[in-house]
């Protein structure tokens, strides 16, 4: 980390963060290839992986890509259970302080912990299943410029069991009164975070709960890191100044379960507007990476027709 700190002493470009694990190796490889092809003006791309998966991801390391074990950012009291102890093919971490948490919870914790610990002021968080298909320059998001915060107004409703629960737990952890429905949502792809804001978020959780912030999240279990960050920014004057609310991000997102065929994926890409630079097909859809690769290869001409102008909503913050 000292070497990285020296490299960014005179400049502070955005760093990329991707928590991932072995089952997502193939799609994460595609993400890395697309980052190398299309994303510019970033400092490092960090892949945060379970310690046991380090050998799998080692070939992806390079001059600007660092593979880091999860244990770098997790406390000693939170340890992974053996892989043979799984439920729905999910790995779990255990402690004497709370019930076991699964890998999805740990990935959320890693985003917060790495943003605080790594020597950069700004971060762009990319899930493994994001693929860039147009150029994306991150220069305008460098500190101290304001960064976009995805804010979808009045979309969380009481009949959404997971989102409504995350809304409640976010406000409990932050010591805020839960707003009425419909409420704002902050969950999406290509999400920007600020180090100072993230550190203040963790400190707020500790002040409200009287616990270490990781301990508090493990005890809560049902939480969303993006909801926590978004509602903290909305309710903190200093943090709000570092962000500009935007209603969308430049990513075409597919959140549904059914597997996509190549033609269905191409139809999805045809609906991308000129401001979109990436797409995300949720890994739980089971869409094969080979189909994603084939669809990209055959859709390049279609995607290029709309040009590669910078995203309008994001451009407005410059």
Coordinates of N, CA, C and O in Angstrom, one line a residue, residues 154-234:
X154 N -38.5 7.5 -5.1 CA -39.8 7.0 -4.9 C -40.1 5.7 -5.7 O -41.1 5.5 -6.3
X155 N -39.1 4.8 -5.6 CA -39.3 3.5 -6.3 C -39.4 2.3 -5.4 O -39.8 1.2 -5.8
X156 N -39.0 2.5 -4.1 CA -39.0 1.4 -3.1 C -40.4 1.4 -2.5 O -40.8 2.4 -1.9
X157 N -41.1 0.3 -2.6 CA -42.5 0.2 -2.1 C -42.6 -0.9 -1.0 O -41.7 -1.7 -0.9
X158 N -43.7 -0.8 -0.3 CA -43.8 -1.8 0.8 C -43.9 -3.2 0.4 O -43.7 -4.2 1.1
X159 N -44.3 -3.4 -0.9 CA -44.5 -4.8 -1.4 C -43.2 -5.4 -1.9 O -43.2 -6.5 -2.5
X160 N -42.1 -4.7 -1.8 CA -40.8 -5.2 -2.2 C -40.1 -5.7 -0.9 O -39.5 -4.9 -0.2
X161 N -40.2 -7.0 -0.6 CA -39.7 -7.4 0.8 C -38.2 -7.2 1.1 O -37.9 -6.7 2.2
X162 N -37.4 -7.4 0.1 CA -36.0 -7.1 0.4 C -35.6 -5.7 0.4 O -35.0 -5.2 1.4
X163 N -36.1 -4.9 -0.6 CA -35.7 -3.5 -0.6 C -36.4 -2.8 0.6 O -35.7 -1.9 1.2
X164 N -37.6 -3.1 1.0 CA -38.2 -2.5 2.1 C -37.5 -2.8 3.4 O -37.4 -1.9 4.3
X165 N -37.0 -4.0 3.5 CA -36.3 -4.4 4.7 C -34.9 -3.6 4.8 O -34.5 -3.1 5.8
X166 N -34.2 -3.5 3.6 CA -33.0 -2.8 3.6 C -33.2 -1.3 3.9 O -32.3 -0.7 4.5
X167 N -34.3 -0.8 3.5 CA -34.7 0.6 3.8 C -34.7 0.8 5.4 O -34.1 1.7 5.9
X168 N -35.4 -0.2 6.0 CA -35.5 -0.1 7.5 C -34.2 -0.2 8.2 O -33.8 0.6 9.1
X169 N -33.4 -1.3 7.8 CA -32.1 -1.5 8.5 C -31.1 -0.4 8.2 O -30.4 0.0 9.1
X170 N -31.2 0.2 7.0 CA -30.3 1.3 6.8 C -30.5 2.5 7.7 O -29.6 3.1 8.3
X171 N -31.8 2.8 7.9 CA -32.1 3.9 8.8 C -31.9 3.6 10.3 O -31.5 4.4 11.1
X172 N -32.1 2.3 10.7 CA -31.7 1.9 12.0 C -30.3 2.0 12.3 O -29.8 2.6 13.3
X173 N -29.4 1.6 11.4 CA -28.0 1.6 11.5 C -27.5 3.1 11.5 O -26.4 3.4 12.2
X174 N -28.2 4.0 10.8 CA -27.7 5.4 10.8 C -28.4 6.2 11.8 O -28.1 7.4 11.9
X175 N -29.3 5.7 12.6 CA -30.0 6.4 13.6 C -31.0 7.4 13.0 O -31.2 8.5 13.6
X176 N -31.6 7.1 11.9 CA -32.6 8.0 11.3 C -34.0 7.4 11.3 O -34.2 6.2 11.4
X177 N -35.0 8.3 11.2 CA -36.3 7.8 11.2 C -36.6 7.3 9.8 O -36.2 7.9 8.8
X178 N -37.2 6.1 9.7 CA -37.5 5.5 8.4 C -38.5 6.3 7.6 O -39.6 6.6 8.2
X179 N -38.2 6.7 6.4 CA -39.2 7.5 5.6 C -40.4 6.6 5.2 O -40.3 5.4 5.1
X180 N -41.5 7.3 4.8 CA -42.7 6.6 4.3 C -42.4 6.0 2.9 O -41.5 6.5 2.2
X181 N -43.2 5.1 2.5 CA -43.2 4.6 1.2 C -44.0 5.5 0.3 O -45.0 6.0 0.7
X182 N -43.7 5.6 -1.0 CA -42.5 5.1 -1.7 C -41.2 5.8 -1.3 O -41.3 7.0 -0.9
X183 N -40.1 5.2 -1.3 CA -38.8 5.8 -0.9 C -37.8 5.6 -2.0 O -38.0 4.9 -2.9
X184 N -36.6 6.3 -1.7 CA -35.6 6.3 -2.8 C -34.8 5.0 -2.7 O -34.6 4.4 -1.7
X185 N -34.2 4.7 -3.9 CA -33.4 3.5 -4.1 C -32.0 4.0 -4.6 O -32.0 4.9 -5.4
X186 N -30.9 3.3 -4.2 CA -29.6 3.7 -4.6 C -28.8 2.6 -5.2 O -27.6 2.6 -5.4
X187 N -29.5 1.5 -5.5 CA -28.8 0.2 -5.9 C -28.7 0.2 -7.4 O -29.7 0.3 -8.2
X188 N -27.5 0.0 -7.9 CA -27.3 -0.1 -9.4 C -25.9 -0.5 -9.7 O -25.2 -1.1 -8.9
X189 N -25.5 -0.2 -10.9 CA -24.2 -0.6 -11.4 C -23.4 0.7 -11.8 O -23.9 1.7 -12.1
X190 N -22.1 0.5 -11.7 CA -21.1 1.6 -11.9 C -21.4 2.7 -10.9 O -21.9 3.8 -11.2
X191 N -21.1 2.4 -9.7 CA -21.4 3.2 -8.5 C -20.1 3.9 -8.0 O -19.1 3.2 -7.9
X192 N -20.2 5.2 -7.8 CA -19.0 5.9 -7.3 C -19.1 6.2 -5.8 O -20.2 6.6 -5.3
X193 N -18.0 6.0 -5.1 CA -17.9 6.3 -3.6 C -16.7 7.2 -3.4 O -15.7 7.2 -4.1
X194 N -16.8 7.9 -2.3 CA -15.8 8.8 -1.8 C -15.3 8.3 -0.5 O -16.0 7.9 0.4
X195 N -13.9 8.3 -0.3 CA -13.3 7.8 0.9 C -13.8 8.5 2.2 O -14.2 7.8 3.1
X196 N -13.8 9.8 2.2 CA -14.1 10.5 3.4 C -15.5 10.2 3.8 O -15.9 10.1 4.9
X197 N -16.4 10.1 2.8 CA -17.8 9.8 3.0 C -18.0 8.4 3.6 O -18.7 8.2 4.6
X198 N -17.3 7.5 3.0 CA -17.4 6.1 3.5 C -16.9 5.9 4.9 O -17.4 5.2 5.7
X199 N -15.8 6.6 5.2 CA -15.2 6.6 6.6 C -16.3 7.2 7.6 O -16.5 6.7 8.7
X200 N -16.9 8.3 7.2 CA -17.9 8.9 8.0 C -19.1 8.0 8.2 O -19.7 8.0 9.3
X201 N -19.5 7.3 7.2 CA -20.6 6.4 7.2 C -20.3 5.3 8.3 O -21.1 5.0 9.1
X202 N -19.1 4.7 8.2 CA -18.7 3.7 9.2 C -18.7 4.2 10.6 O -19.1 3.6 11.6
X203 N -18.2 5.5 10.8 CA -18.2 6.1 12.1 C -19.6 6.3 12.6 O -19.8 6.2 13.8
X204 N -20.5 6.7 11.7 CA -21.9 6.9 12.1 C -22.5 5.6 12.6 O -23.2 5.6 13.7
X205 N -22.3 4.5 11.9 CA -22.8 3.2 12.3 C -22.3 2.8 13.7 O -23.0 2.4 14.6
X206 N -21.0 3.1 13.9 CA -20.4 2.8 15.2 C -20.9 3.6 16.3 O -21.2 3.2 17.5
X207 N -21.2 4.9 16.0 CA -21.7 5.8 17.1 C -23.1 5.4 17.4 O -23.5 5.5 18.6
X208 N -23.9 5.0 16.5 CA -25.3 4.6 16.7 C -25.4 3.3 17.4 O -26.2 3.1 18.3
X209 N -24.7 2.3 17.0 CA -24.8 0.9 17.5 C -24.0 0.6 18.7 O -24.2 -0.3 19.4
X210 N -22.9 1.4 18.9 CA -21.9 1.1 20.0 C -21.1 -0.1 19.6 O -20.4 -0.6 20.5
X211 N -21.0 -0.5 18.4 CA -20.3 -1.7 17.9 C -19.3 -1.3 16.8 O -19.5 -0.2 16.1
X212 N -18.3 -2.1 16.6 CA -17.5 -1.9 15.4 C -18.4 -2.1 14.2 O -19.4 -2.9 14.2
X213 N -18.2 -1.3 13.1 CA -19.2 -1.3 12.1 C -19.4 -2.6 11.4 O -20.5 -3.0 11.0
X214 N -18.3 -3.4 11.3 CA -18.4 -4.7 10.7 C -19.2 -5.6 11.6 O -20.1 -6.4 11.1
X215 N -19.0 -5.5 12.9 CA -19.7 -6.3 13.9 C -21.2 -5.9 13.7 O -22.1 -6.8 13.7
X216 N -21.5 -4.7 13.6 CA -22.9 -4.2 13.5 C -23.6 -4.8 12.2 O -24.7 -5.2 12.3
X217 N -22.9 -4.8 11.1 CA -23.4 -5.3 9.9 C -23.6 -6.8 9.9 O -24.6 -7.3 9.4
X218 N -22.7 -7.5 10.6 CA -22.9 -9.0 10.7 C -24.1 -9.3 11.6 O -24.8 -10.3 11.3
X219 N -24.3 -8.5 12.6 CA -25.5 -8.7 13.5 C -26.8 -8.4 12.7 O -27.8 -9.0 13.0
X220 N -26.7 -7.4 11.9 CA -27.9 -6.9 11.1 C -28.3 -7.9 10.0 O -29.4 -8.3 9.8
X221 N -27.2 -8.4 9.3 CA -27.4 -9.4 8.2 C -28.1 -8.9 7.0 O -27.6 -8.9 5.9
X222 N -29.4 -8.4 7.2 CA -30.1 -7.9 6.0 C -29.9 -6.4 5.8 O -30.5 -5.6 6.5
X223 N -28.9 -6.1 5.0 CA -28.6 -4.7 4.7 C -28.1 -4.6 3.3 O -27.8 -5.5 2.6
X224 N -28.1 -3.3 2.8 CA -27.6 -3.0 1.5 C -26.6 -1.9 1.6 O -26.8 -0.9 2.1
X225 N -25.3 -2.2 1.1 CA -24.3 -1.2 1.2 C -24.6 0.1 0.5 O -24.3 1.2 0.9
X226 N -25.3 -0.1 -0.7 CA -25.6 1.1 -1.5 C -26.8 1.9 -0.8 O -26.8 3.1 -0.9
X227 N -27.7 1.2 -0.2 CA -28.7 2.0 0.5 C -28.1 2.7 1.7 O -28.5 3.9 2.0
X228 N -27.2 2.1 2.4 CA -26.6 2.7 3.6 C -25.8 4.0 3.1 O -26.0 5.1 3.7
X229 N -25.0 3.8 2.0 CA -24.3 5.0 1.5 C -25.2 6.1 1.0 O -25.0 7.3 1.4
X230 N -26.2 5.7 0.3 CA -27.1 6.7 -0.3 C -27.9 7.5 0.8 O -27.9 8.8 0.7
X231 N -28.4 6.8 1.8 CA -29.2 7.5 2.8 C -28.3 8.3 3.7 O -28.6 9.4 4.2
X232 N -27.0 7.8 3.9 CA -26.1 8.6 4.7 C -25.8 9.9 4.0 O -25.8 11.0 4.6
X233 N -25.5 9.9 2.7 CA -25.2 11.1 1.9 C -26.4 12.0 1.9 O -26.2 13.3 2.1
X234 N -27.6 11.5 1.8 CA -28.8 12.4 1.8 C -29.0 13.1 3.1 O -29.6 14.2 3.1

